[in-house]
Coordinates of C-alpha atoms in Angstrom, one line a residue:
X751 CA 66.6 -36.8 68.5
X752 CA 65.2 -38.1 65.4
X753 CA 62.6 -39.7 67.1
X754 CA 61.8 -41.4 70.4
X755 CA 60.7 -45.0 69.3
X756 CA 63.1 -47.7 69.0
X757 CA 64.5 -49.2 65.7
X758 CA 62.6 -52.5 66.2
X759 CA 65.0 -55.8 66.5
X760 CA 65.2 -57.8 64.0
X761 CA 67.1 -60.0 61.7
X762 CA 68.3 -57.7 59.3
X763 CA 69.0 -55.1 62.3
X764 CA 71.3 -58.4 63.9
X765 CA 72.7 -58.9 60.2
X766 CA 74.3 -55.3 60.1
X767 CA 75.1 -54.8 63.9
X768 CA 75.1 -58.2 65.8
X769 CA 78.8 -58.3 65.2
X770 CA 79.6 -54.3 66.8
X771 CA 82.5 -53.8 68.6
X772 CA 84.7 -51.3 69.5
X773 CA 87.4 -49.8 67.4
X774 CA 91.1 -50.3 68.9
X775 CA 90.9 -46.5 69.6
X776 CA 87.4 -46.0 71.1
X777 CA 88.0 -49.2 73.6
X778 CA 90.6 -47.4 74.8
X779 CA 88.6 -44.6 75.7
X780 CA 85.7 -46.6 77.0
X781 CA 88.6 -47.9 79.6
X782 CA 89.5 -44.7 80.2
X783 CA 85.8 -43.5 80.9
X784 CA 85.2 -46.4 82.8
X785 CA 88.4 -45.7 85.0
X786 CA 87.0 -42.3 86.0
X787 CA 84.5 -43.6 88.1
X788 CA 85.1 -45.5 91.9
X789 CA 84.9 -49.1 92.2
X790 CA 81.2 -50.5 92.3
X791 CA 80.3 -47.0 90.5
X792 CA 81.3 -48.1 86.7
X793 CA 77.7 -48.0 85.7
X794 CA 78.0 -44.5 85.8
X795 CA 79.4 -44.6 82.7
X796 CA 76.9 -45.6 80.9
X797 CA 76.4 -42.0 79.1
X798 CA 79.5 -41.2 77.9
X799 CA 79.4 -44.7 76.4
X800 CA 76.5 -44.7 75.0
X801 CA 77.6 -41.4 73.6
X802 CA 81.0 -42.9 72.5
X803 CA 79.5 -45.4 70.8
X804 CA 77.2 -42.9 68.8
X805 CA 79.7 -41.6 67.5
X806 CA 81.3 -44.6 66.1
X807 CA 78.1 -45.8 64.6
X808 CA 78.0 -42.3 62.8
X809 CA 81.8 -42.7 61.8
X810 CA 80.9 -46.2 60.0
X811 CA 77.8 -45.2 58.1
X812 CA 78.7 -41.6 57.3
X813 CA 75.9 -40.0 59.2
X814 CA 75.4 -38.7 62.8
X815 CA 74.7 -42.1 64.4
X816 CA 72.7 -43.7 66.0
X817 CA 72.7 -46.7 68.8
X818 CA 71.1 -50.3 67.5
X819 CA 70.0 -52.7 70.3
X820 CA 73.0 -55.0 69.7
X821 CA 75.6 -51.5 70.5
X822 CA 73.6 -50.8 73.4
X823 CA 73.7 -54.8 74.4
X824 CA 77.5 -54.5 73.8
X825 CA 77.7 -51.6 76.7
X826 CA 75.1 -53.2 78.8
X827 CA 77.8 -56.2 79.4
X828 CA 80.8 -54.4 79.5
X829 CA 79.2 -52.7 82.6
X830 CA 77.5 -55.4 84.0
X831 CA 74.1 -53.7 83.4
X832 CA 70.6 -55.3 82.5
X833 CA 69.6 -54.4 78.7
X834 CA 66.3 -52.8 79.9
X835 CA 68.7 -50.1 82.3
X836 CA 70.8 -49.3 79.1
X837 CA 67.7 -48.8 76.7
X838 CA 66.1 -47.1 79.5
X839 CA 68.7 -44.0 79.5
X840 CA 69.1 -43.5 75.4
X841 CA 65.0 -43.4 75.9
X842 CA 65.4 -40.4 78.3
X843 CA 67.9 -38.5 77.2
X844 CA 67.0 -36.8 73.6
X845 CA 71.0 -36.7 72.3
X846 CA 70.9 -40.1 71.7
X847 CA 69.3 -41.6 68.6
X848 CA 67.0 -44.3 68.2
X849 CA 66.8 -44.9 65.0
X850 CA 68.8 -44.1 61.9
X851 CA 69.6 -40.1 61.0
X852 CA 71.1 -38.4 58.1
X853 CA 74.2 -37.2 57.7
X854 CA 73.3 -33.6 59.4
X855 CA 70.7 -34.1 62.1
X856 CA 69.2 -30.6 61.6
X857 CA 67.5 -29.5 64.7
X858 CA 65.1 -25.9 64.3
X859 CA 64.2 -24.6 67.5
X860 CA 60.8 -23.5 67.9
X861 CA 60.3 -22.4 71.2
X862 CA 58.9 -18.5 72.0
X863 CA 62.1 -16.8 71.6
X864 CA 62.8 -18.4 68.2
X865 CA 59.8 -18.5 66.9
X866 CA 59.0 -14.6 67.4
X867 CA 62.7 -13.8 65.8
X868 CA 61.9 -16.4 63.0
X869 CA 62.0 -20.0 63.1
X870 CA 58.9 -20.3 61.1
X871 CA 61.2 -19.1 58.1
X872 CA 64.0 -21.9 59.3
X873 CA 60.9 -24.3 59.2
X874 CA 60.1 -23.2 55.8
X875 CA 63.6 -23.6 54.5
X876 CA 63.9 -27.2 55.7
X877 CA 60.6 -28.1 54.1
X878 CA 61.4 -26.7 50.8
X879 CA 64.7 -29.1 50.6
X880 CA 62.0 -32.2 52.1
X881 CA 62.8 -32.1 55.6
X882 CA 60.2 -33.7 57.3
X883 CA 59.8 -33.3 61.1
X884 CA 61.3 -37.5 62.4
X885 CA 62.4 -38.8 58.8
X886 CA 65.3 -38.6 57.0
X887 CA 65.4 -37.5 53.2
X888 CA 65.9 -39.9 50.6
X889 CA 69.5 -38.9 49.8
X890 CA 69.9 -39.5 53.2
X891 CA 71.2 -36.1 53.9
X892 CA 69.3 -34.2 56.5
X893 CA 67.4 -35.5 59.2
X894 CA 64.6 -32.9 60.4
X895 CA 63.6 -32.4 64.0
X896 CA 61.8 -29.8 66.0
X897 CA 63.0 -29.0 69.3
X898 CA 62.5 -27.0 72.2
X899 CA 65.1 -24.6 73.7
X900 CA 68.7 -24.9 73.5
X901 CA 69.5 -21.7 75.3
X902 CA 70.5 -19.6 72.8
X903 CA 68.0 -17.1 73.3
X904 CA 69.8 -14.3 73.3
X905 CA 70.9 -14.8 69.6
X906 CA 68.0 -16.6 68.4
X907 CA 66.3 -17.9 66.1
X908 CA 68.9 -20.7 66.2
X909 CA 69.9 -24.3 64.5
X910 CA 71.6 -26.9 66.1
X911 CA 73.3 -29.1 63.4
X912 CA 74.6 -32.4 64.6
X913 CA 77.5 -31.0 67.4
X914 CA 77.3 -27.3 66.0
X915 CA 75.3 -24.3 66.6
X916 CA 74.3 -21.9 64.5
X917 CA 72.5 -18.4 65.1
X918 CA 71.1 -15.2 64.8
X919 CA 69.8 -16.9 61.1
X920 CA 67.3 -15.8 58.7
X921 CA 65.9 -18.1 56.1
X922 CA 68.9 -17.0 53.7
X923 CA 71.5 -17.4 56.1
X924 CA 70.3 -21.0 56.6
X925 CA 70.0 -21.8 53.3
X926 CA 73.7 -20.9 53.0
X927 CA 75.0 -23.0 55.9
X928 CA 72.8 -26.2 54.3
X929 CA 74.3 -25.4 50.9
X930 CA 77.6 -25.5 52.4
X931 CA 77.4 -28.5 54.2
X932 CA 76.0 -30.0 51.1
X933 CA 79.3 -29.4 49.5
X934 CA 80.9 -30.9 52.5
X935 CA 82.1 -27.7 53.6
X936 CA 82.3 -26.5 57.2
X937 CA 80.3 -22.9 57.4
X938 CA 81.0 -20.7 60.2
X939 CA 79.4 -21.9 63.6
X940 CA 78.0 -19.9 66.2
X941 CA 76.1 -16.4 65.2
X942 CA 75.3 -15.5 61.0
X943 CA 75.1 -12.1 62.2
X944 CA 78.4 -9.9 60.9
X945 CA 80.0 -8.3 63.0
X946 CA 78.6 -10.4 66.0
X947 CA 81.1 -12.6 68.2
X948 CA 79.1 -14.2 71.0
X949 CA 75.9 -12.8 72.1
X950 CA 76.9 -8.8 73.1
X951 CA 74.3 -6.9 72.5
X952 CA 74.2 -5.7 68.5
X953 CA 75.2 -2.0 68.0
X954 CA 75.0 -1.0 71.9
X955 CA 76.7 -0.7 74.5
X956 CA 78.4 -4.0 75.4
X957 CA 79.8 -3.2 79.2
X958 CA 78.1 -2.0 81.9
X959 CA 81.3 0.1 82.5
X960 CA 80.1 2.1 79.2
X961 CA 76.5 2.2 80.3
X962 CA 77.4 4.4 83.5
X963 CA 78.1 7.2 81.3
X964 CA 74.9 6.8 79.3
X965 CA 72.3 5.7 81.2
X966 CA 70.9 7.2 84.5
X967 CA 73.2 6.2 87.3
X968 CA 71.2 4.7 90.3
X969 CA 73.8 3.1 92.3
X970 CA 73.5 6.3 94.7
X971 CA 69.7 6.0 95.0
X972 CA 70.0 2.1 96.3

């Protein structure tokens, strides 16, 4: 989340979105979200819809997106649902963004893991290109926030940059990955760290299978 207060409605807020709607495409899939859930139940939907919609919002202004007021009204009476209900979930749930982002919503974890293998560097990166922690850069870029964990701990310190994941970083590999999506290039997801696939252990046994033979067996002690 960029930040957990609400664009404030206004007229030049209606100006831009008053008018939303759904592409052809994505109220199709809204129907077919919708569809998954038994009758009387439809409100259910109202997160992968609000997610939807996200998304379209990002695909119109080149950036992440983010829901307006007037989207979420638009998905508040397609399910029947009072404003306040609609506004109430985005509030809770910290995927969905409240107020304009950047192009790459670039989210540093911070939490004890990261932070002893190095997110103070991945802090300092960010605030050397002007990331501020809820704001936007002026090129309207990179949107900055600190989070808590995202459960990559075992591969940490790690970034999460709009849908991607990207870990085992140091300050340089980071700087790398933010140069290349500055180019609008997509870098390598997942762990910086050669070699590395997932999150096996680095240069060690990888299989408890291989670990009978080197460690001290105590299956026959239990």
């Amino acid at each position: 989340m960029a930040d957990r207060y609400i664009e404030p409605d206004s007229p030049e807020l209606r100006a831009r979105w008053g008018n939303w709607a759904w592409t052809p495409e994505n109220a199709a899939k809204a129907q077919e979200i919708i569809a998954r859930y038994p009758e009387g139940r439809q409100r259910s939907a109202v997160m992968p819809l609000l997610d939807l919609a996200q998304r379209q919002v990002g695909a119109e202004t080149n950036t992440q997106g983010w829901l307006p007021i007037p989207v979420m009204e638009v998905i508040a009476a397609q399910l029947d649902m009072p404003i306040i209900r609609v506004v109430e979930v985005a509030t809770f749930y910290t995927m969905y963004n409240l107020v304009p982002v950047g192009r790459y919503h670039v989210q540093v974890c911070g939490t004890t893991p990261c932070m002893l293998r190095g997110s103070d560097d991945l802090i300092k990166a960010c605030h050397q290109r002007g990331m501020k922690p809820g704001h936007t850069t002026a090129d309207g870029l990179w949107t900055f926030t600190e989070v808590e964990c995202m459960g990559n701990c075992a591969s940490a310190p790690m970034v999460q940059i709009n849908d991607d994941n990207y870990e085992d970083l140091t300050e340089d590999r980071l700087n790398a990955v933010l140069d290349a999506l500055a180019r609008g290039e997509q870098p390598k997801t997942g762990t910086q760290e050669p070699g590395r696939h997932t999150v096996e252990p680095v240069g060690a046994l990888s299989s408890l299978t291989a670990m009978v033979g080197e460690n001290h067996d105590y299956r026959g002690e239990w």
